[in-house]
Coordinates of C-alpha atoms and ligand atoms in Angstrom, one line a residue:
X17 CA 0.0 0.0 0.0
X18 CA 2.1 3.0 -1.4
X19 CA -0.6 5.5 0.2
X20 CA 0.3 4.8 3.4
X21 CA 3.3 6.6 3.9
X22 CA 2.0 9.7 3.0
X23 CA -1.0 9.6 5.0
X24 CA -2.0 12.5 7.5
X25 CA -1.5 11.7 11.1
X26 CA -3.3 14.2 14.0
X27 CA -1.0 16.6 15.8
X28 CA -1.4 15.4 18.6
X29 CA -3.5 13.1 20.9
X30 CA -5.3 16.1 21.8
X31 CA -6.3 17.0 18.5
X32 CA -7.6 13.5 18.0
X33 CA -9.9 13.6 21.5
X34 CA -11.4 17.0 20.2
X35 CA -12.5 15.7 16.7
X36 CA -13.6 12.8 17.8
X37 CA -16.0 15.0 20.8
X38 CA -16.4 16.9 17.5
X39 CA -18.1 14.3 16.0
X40 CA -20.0 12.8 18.6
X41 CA -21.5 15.9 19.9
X42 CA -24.2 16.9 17.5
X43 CA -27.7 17.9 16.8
X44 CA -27.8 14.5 18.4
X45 CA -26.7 15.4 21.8
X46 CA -28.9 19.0 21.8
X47 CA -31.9 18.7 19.7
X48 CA -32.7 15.2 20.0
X49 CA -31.5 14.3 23.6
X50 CA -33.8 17.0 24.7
X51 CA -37.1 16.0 23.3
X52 CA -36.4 12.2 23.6
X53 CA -35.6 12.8 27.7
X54 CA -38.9 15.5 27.4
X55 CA -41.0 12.8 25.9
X56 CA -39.7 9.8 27.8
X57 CA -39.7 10.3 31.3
X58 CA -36.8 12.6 31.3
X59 CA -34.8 11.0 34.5
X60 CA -35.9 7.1 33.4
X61 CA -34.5 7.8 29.9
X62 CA -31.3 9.8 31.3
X63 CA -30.5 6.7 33.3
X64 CA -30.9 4.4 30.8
X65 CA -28.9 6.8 28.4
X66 CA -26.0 7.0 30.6
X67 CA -25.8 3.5 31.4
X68 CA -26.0 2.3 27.7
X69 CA -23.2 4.6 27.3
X70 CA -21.0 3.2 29.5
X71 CA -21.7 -0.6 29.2
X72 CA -22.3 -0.4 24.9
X73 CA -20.7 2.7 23.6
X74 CA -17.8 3.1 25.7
X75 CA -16.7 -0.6 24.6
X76 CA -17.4 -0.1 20.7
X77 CA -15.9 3.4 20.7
X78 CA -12.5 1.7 21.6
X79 CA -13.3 -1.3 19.2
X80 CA -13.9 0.9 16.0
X81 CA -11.0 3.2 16.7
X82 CA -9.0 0.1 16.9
X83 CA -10.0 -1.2 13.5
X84 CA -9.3 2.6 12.1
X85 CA -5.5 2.3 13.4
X86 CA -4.8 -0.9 13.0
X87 CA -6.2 -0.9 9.1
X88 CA -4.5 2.3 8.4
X89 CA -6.9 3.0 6.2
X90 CA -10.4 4.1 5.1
X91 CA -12.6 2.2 6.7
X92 CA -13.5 -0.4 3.8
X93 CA -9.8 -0.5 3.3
X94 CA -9.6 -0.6 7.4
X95 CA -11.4 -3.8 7.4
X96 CA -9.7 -5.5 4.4
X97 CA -6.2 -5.0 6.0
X98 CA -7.4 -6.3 9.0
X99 CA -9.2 -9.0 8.0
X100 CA -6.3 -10.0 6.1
X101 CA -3.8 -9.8 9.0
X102 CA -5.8 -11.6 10.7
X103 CA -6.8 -14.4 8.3
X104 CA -10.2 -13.4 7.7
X105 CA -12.4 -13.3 5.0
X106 CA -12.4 -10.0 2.5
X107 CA -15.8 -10.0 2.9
X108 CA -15.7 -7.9 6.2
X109 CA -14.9 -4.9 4.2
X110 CA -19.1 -5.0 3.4
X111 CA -18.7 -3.5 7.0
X112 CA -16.9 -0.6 6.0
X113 CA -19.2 0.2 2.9
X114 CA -21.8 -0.6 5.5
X115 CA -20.3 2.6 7.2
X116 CA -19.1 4.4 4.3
X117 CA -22.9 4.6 2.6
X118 CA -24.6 4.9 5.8
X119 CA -23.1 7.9 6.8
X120 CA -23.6 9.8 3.4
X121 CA -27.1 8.7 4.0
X122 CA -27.3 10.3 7.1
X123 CA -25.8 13.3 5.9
X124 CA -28.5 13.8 3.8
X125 CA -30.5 14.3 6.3
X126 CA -29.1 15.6 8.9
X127 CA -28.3 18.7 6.6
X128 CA -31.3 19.4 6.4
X129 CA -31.6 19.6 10.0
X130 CA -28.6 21.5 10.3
X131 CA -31.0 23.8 7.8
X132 CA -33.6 24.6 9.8
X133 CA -31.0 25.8 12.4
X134 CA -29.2 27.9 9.9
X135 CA -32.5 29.4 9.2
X136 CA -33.6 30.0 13.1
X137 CA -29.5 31.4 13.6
X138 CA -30.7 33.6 10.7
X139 CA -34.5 34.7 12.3
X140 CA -32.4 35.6 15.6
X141 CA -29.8 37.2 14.1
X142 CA -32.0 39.8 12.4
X143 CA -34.8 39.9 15.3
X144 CA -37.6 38.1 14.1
X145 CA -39.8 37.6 17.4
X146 CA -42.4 35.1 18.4
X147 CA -45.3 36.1 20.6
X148 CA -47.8 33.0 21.3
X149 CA -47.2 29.3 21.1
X150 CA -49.5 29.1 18.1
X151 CA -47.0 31.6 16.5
X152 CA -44.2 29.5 17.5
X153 CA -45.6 26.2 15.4
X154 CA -46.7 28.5 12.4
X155 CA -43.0 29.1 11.9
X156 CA -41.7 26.1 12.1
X157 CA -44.3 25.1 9.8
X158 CA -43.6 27.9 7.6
X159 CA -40.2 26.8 7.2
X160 CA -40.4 22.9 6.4
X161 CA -43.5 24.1 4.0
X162 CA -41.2 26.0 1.9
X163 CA -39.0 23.8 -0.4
X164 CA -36.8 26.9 -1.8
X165 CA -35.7 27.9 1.9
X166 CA -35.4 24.4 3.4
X167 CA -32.8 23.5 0.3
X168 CA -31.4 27.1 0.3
X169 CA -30.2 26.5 4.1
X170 CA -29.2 22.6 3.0
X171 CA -26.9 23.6 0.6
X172 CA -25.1 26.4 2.7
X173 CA -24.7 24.0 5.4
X174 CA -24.0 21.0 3.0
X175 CA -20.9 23.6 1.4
X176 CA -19.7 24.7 4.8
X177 CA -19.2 20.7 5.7
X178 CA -17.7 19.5 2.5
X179 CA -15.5 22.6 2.0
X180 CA -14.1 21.7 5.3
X181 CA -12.9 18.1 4.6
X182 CA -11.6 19.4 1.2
X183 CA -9.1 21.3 2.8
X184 CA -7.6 17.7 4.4
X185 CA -7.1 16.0 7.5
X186 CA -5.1 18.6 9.2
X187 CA -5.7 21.9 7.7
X188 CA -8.9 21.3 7.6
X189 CA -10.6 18.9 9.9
X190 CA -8.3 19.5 12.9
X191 CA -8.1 23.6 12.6
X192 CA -12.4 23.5 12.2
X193 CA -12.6 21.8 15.4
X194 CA -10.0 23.3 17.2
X195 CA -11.7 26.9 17.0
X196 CA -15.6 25.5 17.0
X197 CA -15.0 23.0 20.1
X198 CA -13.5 25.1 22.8
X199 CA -16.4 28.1 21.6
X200 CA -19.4 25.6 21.9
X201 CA -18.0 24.5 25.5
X202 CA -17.9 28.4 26.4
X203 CA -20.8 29.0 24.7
X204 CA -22.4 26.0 26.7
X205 CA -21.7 27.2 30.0
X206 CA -23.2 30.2 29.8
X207 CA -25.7 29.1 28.5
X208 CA -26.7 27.0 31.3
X209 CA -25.8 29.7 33.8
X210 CA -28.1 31.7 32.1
X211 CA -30.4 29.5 31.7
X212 CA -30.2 28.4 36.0
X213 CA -30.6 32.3 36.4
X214 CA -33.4 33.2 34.4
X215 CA -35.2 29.5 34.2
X216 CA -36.2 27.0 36.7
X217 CA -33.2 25.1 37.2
X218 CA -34.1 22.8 40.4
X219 CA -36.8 21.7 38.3
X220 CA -34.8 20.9 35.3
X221 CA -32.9 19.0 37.3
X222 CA -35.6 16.6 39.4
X223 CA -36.8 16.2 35.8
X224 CA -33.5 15.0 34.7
X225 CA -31.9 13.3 37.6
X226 CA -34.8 11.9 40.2
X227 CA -35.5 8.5 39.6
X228 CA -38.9 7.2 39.0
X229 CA -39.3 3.6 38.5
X230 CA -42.6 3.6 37.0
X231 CA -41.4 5.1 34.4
X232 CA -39.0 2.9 33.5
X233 CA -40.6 1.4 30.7
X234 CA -39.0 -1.0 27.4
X235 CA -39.7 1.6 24.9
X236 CA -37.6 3.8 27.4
X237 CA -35.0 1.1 27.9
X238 CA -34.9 1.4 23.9
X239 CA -34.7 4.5 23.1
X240 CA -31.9 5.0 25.3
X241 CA -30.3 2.4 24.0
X242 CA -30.7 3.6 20.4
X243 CA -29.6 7.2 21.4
X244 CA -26.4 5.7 22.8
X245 CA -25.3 4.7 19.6
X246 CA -26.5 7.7 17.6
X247 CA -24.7 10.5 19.8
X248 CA -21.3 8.5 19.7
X249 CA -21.7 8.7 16.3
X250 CA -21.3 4.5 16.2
X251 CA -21.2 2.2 13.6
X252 CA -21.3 4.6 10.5
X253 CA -17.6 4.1 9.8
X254 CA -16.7 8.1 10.6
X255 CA -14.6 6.8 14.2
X256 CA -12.8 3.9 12.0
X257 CA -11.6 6.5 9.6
X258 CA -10.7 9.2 12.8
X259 CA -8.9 6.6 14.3
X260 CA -6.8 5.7 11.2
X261 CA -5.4 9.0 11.3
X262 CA -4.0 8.4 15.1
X263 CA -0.7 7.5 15.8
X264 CA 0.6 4.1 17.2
X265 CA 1.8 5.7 21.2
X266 CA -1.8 6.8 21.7
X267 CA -3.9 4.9 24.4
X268 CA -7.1 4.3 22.9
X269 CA -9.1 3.3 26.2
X270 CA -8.5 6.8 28.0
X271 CA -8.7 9.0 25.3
X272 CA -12.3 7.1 24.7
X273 CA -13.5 7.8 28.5
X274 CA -12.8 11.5 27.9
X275 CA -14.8 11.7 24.3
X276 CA -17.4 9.7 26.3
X277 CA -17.6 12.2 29.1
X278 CA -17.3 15.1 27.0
X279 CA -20.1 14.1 25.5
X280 CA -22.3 13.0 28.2
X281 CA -21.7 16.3 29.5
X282 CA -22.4 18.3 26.5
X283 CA -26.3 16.1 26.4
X284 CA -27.1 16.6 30.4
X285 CA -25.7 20.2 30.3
X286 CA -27.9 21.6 27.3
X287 CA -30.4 19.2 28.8
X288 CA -30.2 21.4 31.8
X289 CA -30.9 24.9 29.6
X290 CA -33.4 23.8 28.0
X291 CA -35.3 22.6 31.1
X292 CA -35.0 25.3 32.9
X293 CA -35.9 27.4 30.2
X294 CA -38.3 25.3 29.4
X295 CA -39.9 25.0 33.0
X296 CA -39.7 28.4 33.6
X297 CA -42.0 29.9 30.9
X298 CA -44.2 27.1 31.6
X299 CA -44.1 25.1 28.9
X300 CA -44.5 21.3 28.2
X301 CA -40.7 19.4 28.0
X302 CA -42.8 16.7 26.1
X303 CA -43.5 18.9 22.8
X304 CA -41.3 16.2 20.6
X305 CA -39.2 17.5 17.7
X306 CA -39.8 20.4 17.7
X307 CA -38.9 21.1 21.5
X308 CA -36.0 23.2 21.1
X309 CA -37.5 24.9 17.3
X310 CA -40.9 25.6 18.6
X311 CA -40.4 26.5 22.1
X312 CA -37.1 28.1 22.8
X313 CA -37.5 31.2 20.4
X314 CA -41.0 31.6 22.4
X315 CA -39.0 31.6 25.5
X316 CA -36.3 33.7 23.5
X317 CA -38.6 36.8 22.4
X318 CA -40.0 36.5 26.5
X319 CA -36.7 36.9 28.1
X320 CA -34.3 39.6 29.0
X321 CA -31.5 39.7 26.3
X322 CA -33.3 36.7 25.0
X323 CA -32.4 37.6 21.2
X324 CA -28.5 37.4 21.9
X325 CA -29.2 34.5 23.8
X326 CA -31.0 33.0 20.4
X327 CA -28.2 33.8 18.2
X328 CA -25.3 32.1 20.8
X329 CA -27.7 29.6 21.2
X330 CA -28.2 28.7 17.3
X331 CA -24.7 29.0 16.9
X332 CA -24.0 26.6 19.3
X333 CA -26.3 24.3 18.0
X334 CA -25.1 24.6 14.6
X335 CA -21.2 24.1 15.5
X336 CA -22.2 20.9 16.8
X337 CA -23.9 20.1 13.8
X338 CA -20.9 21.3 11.9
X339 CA -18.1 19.1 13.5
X340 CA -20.1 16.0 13.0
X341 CA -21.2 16.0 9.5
X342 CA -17.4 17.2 8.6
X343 CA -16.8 13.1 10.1
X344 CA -20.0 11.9 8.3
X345 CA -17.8 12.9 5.2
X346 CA -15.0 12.1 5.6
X347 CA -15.3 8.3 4.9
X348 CA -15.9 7.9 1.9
X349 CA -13.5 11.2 0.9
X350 CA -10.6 8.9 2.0
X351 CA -12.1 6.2 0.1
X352 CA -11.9 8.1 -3.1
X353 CA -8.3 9.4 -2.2
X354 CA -6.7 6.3 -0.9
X355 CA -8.5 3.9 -3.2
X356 CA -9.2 5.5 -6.6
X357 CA -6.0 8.6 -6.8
X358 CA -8.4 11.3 -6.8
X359 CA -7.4 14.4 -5.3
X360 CA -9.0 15.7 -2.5
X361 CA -10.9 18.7 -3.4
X362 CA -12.2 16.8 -6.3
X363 CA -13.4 13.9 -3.9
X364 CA -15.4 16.1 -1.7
X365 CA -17.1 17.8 -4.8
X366 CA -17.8 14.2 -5.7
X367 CA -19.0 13.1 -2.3
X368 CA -20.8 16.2 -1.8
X369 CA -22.6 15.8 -4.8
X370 CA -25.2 13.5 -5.0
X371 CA -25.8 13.6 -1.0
X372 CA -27.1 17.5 -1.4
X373 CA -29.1 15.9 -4.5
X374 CA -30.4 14.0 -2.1
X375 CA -30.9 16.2 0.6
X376 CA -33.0 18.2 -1.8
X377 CA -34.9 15.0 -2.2
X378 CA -35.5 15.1 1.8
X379 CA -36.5 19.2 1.2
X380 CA -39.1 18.4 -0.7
X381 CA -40.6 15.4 1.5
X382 CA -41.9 17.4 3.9
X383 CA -43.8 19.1 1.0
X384 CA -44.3 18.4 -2.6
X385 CA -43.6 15.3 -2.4
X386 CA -45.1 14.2 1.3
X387 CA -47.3 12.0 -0.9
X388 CA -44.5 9.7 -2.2
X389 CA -43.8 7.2 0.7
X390 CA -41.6 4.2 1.2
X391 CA -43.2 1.9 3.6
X392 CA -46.0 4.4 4.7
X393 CA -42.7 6.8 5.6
X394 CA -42.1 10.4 3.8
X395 CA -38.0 10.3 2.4
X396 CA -36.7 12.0 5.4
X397 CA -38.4 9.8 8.2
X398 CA -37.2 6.5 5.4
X399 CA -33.7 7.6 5.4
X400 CA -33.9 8.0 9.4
X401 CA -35.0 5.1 10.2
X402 CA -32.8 2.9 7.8
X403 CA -29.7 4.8 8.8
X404 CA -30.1 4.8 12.4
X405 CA -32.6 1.8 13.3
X406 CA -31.6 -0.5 11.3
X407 CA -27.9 0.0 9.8
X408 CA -26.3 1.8 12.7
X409 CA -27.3 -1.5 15.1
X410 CA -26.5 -4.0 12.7
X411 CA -23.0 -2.3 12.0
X412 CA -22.2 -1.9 15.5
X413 CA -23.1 -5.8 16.2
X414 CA -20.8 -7.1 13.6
X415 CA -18.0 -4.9 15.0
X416 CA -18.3 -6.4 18.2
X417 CA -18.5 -9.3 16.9
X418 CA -15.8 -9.3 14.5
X419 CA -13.3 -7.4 17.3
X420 CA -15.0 -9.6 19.5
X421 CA -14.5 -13.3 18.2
X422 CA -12.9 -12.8 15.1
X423 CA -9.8 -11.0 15.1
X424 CA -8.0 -12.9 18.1
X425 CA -7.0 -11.7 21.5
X426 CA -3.6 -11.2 20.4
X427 CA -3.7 -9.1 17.8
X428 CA -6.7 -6.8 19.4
X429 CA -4.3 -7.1 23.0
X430 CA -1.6 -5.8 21.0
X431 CA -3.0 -2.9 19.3
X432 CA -4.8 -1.6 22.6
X433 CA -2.5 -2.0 24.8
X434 CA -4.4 -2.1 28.4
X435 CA -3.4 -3.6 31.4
X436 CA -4.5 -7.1 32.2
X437 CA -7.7 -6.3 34.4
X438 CA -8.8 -4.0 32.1
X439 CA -8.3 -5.0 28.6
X440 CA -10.3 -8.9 30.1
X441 CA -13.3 -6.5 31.6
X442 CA -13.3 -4.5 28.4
X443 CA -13.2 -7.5 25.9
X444 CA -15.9 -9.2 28.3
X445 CA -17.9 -6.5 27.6
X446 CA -17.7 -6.4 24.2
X447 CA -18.0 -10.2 23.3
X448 CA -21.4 -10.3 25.3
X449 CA -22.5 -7.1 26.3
X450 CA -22.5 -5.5 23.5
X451 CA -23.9 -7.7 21.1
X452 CA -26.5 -8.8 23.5
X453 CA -27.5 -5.3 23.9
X454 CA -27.6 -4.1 20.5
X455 CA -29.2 -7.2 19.1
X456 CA -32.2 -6.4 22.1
X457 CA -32.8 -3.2 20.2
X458 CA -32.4 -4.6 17.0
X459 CA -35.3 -7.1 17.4
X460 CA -37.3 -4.5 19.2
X461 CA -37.2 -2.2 15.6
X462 CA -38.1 -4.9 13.8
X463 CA -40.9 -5.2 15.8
X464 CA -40.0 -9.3 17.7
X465 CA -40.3 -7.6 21.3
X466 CA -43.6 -5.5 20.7
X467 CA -45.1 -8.3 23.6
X468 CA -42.8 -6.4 26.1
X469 CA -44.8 -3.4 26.0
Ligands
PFF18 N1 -23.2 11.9 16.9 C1 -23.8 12.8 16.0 C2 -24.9 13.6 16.8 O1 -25.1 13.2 18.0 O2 -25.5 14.5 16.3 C3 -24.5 12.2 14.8 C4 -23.6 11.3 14.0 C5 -22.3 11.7 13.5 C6 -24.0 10.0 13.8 C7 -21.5 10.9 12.8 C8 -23.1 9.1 13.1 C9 -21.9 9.5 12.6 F1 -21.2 8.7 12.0

């Protein structure tokens, strides 16, 4: 492999723990932590959350970055260089196209998500001002109605991503995150000093952290589950190709317990802002999606300095988006570099492409075309549900399963190097844990544990 030799390698292990928070901390962890928690029994769902986190992400986190290094490569060129080192079959690089198509899919959408914030960071910035609730949802409705300003706002975020990872590994990737991470962490914090000053913090806070057991239900125990994997950006090939840019010294295992915590923290703390907000101008936390779209500007054009508070807010929120489409990207960019000779710039363009096509496509389902369906589901709610309910899970089982039980202890002791204790609780974990876990949620999408409810 001549490529190897001249491939980028982070600055530092820093600079690999902040891209990797970078990716993991996303609309995900701000948009829709807060309306799952708000429409699932907050605290229940918080536990559930966190625990999934520790016991399923924490362990697959290490075991995709693992792959990344060890491959060297892209991630379909990550698997076939380890399958072959480890006498596998070729076919396990299906698991990095898995990756590599599911996350363009994903981008398609979640662009358009990005959108809408683009477009509420725009209504903020110039002072547009909600007065009633009913207001509020005419807005938001406004917005996803209009086909010309949902794909306007796509494409500018769709250019901001891919113009990003054009620029390359370092120069690029790195330098973006570098100056968006440490503003979103500021930006973050006072945000949720404001918010305990002008909201209803101890509220917030019962609602997130006092345990109720009745509401401990399976769909709870699910979607926890499933959010898990989505906010640590698992299974969609974007930390295999992060991690193939890290050099050999770094531990793996404790730079993942910091990208965990970072973003755990960055969910419960913007959990905690919008709760108290939310709380205190008496509103419902269980208004679903559009939680944060509908009632925070109503909150916003009711509180003192509330419109600089929007426009922080949004641009918060839209950083976070920004970091992790850059890594939804990214895959299949190094693909085209590392596998076909095409230079960078030109492999973005080509990546970027047909996924803003496609995003268009989403645009327009949630108006011209709301009548076309696939399975009784509109494009946008399709492309959701296959990317994350079905091909995140199934990706993130045959990891496991293929760090697990297929690429032998000594090869998977060797490249992550923890101590005895450790490395036997962590690959314990992922041989039974984690495919146990995930194949629970798998069968509960696919409707087998409906009897549970
Ligand atoms: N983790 C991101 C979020 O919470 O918004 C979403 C995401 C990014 C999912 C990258 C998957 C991925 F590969």
């Amino acid at each position: 492999m001549s490529h190897t030799a001249t491939r980028s390698t982070w600055s530092n292990r820093w600079a690999f723990i902040l891209v990797t928070i970078g990716s993991a901390v996303g609309l995900g962890n701000i948009w829709k932590f807060s309306y799952l928690a708000g429409s699932n029994g907050g605290s229940a769902f918080v536990l559930v959350y966190l625990l999934c986190v520790a016991g399923i992400g924490l362990p697959l986190l290490m075991a995709e970055i693992l792959i990344g290094r060890r491959g060297h490569g892209n991630p379909v060129t990550a698997m076939l260089n380890t399958a072959e080192e480890t006498h596998n079959s070729p076919w396990w690089a299906f698991l990095g196209w898995i990756g590599t198509i599911g996350a363009l899919l994903i981008l398609s959408y979640y662009s358009v998500v990005a959108g809408w914030i683009v477009d509420y960071l725009w209504q903020a910035f110039t002072g547009v001002r909600v007065e009633t609730a009913a207001a509020a949802e005419a807005g938001f409705a406004a917005l996803v109605q209009n086909p010309v300003r949902l794909g306007l706002c796509h494409t500018i975020f769709m250019v901001l991503s891919v113009g990003v990872v054009a620029r390359g590994v370092v120069s690029g990737i790195e330098s973006a995150n570098k100056i968006m991470l440490p503003a979103l962490f500021l930006i973050l914090i006072v945000l949720t000093l404001y918010g305990a000053v002008v909201g209803d913090m101890s509220q917030a806070l019962h609602f997130l952290f006092d345990f109720k057991a009745e509401a401990l239900t399976s769909g709870v125990v699910i979607a926890g589950m499933g959010h898990a994997f989505f906010s640590l950006s698992l299974g969609m090939g974007a930390i295999m190709a992060y991690g193939s840019y890290l050099d050999r010294q770094t531990n793996i295992g404790s730079t993942c317990l910091w990208v965990v915590v970072a973003n755990t923290l960055v969910g419960l703390l913007s959990g905690m802002a919008i709760f108290s907000l939310t709380f205190g101008y008496d509103m419902l936390p269980s208004s679903g999606p559009g939680l944060i779209l509908q009632t925070l500007p109503l909150v916003f054009s009711h509180m003192p300095g509330g419109q600089v508070f929007a426009v922080f807010f949004f641009l918060f929120v839209l950083f976070a988006a920004w970091t992790s489409s850059i890594s939804l990207v990214e895959p299949f960019v190094s693909w085209l570099t590392e596998r076909c000779g095409i230079h960078r710039v030109k492999a973005a363009l080509l990546t970027g492409v047909p996924v803003w096509l496609l995003g268009l496509g989403v645009c327009l389902s949630f108006n011209d075309w709301s009548d076309y369906t696939i399975l009784g589901r509109n494009l946008f709610d399709a492309l959701d549900h296959l990317t994350s309910r079905l091909m995140m899970p199934l990706s993130g089982l045959a990891i496991a399963i293929y760090v697990g039980w297929k690429m032998g202890r000594a090869v998977v002791g060797d490249e992550i190097k923890l101590e005895r204790g450790a490395f036997a609780l962590w690959f314990t974990v992922l041989r039974f844990v984690v495919p146990i876990g995930i194949a629970l949620v798998f069968c509960y999408e696919l409707g087998w544990l409906k009897w549970l409810e």
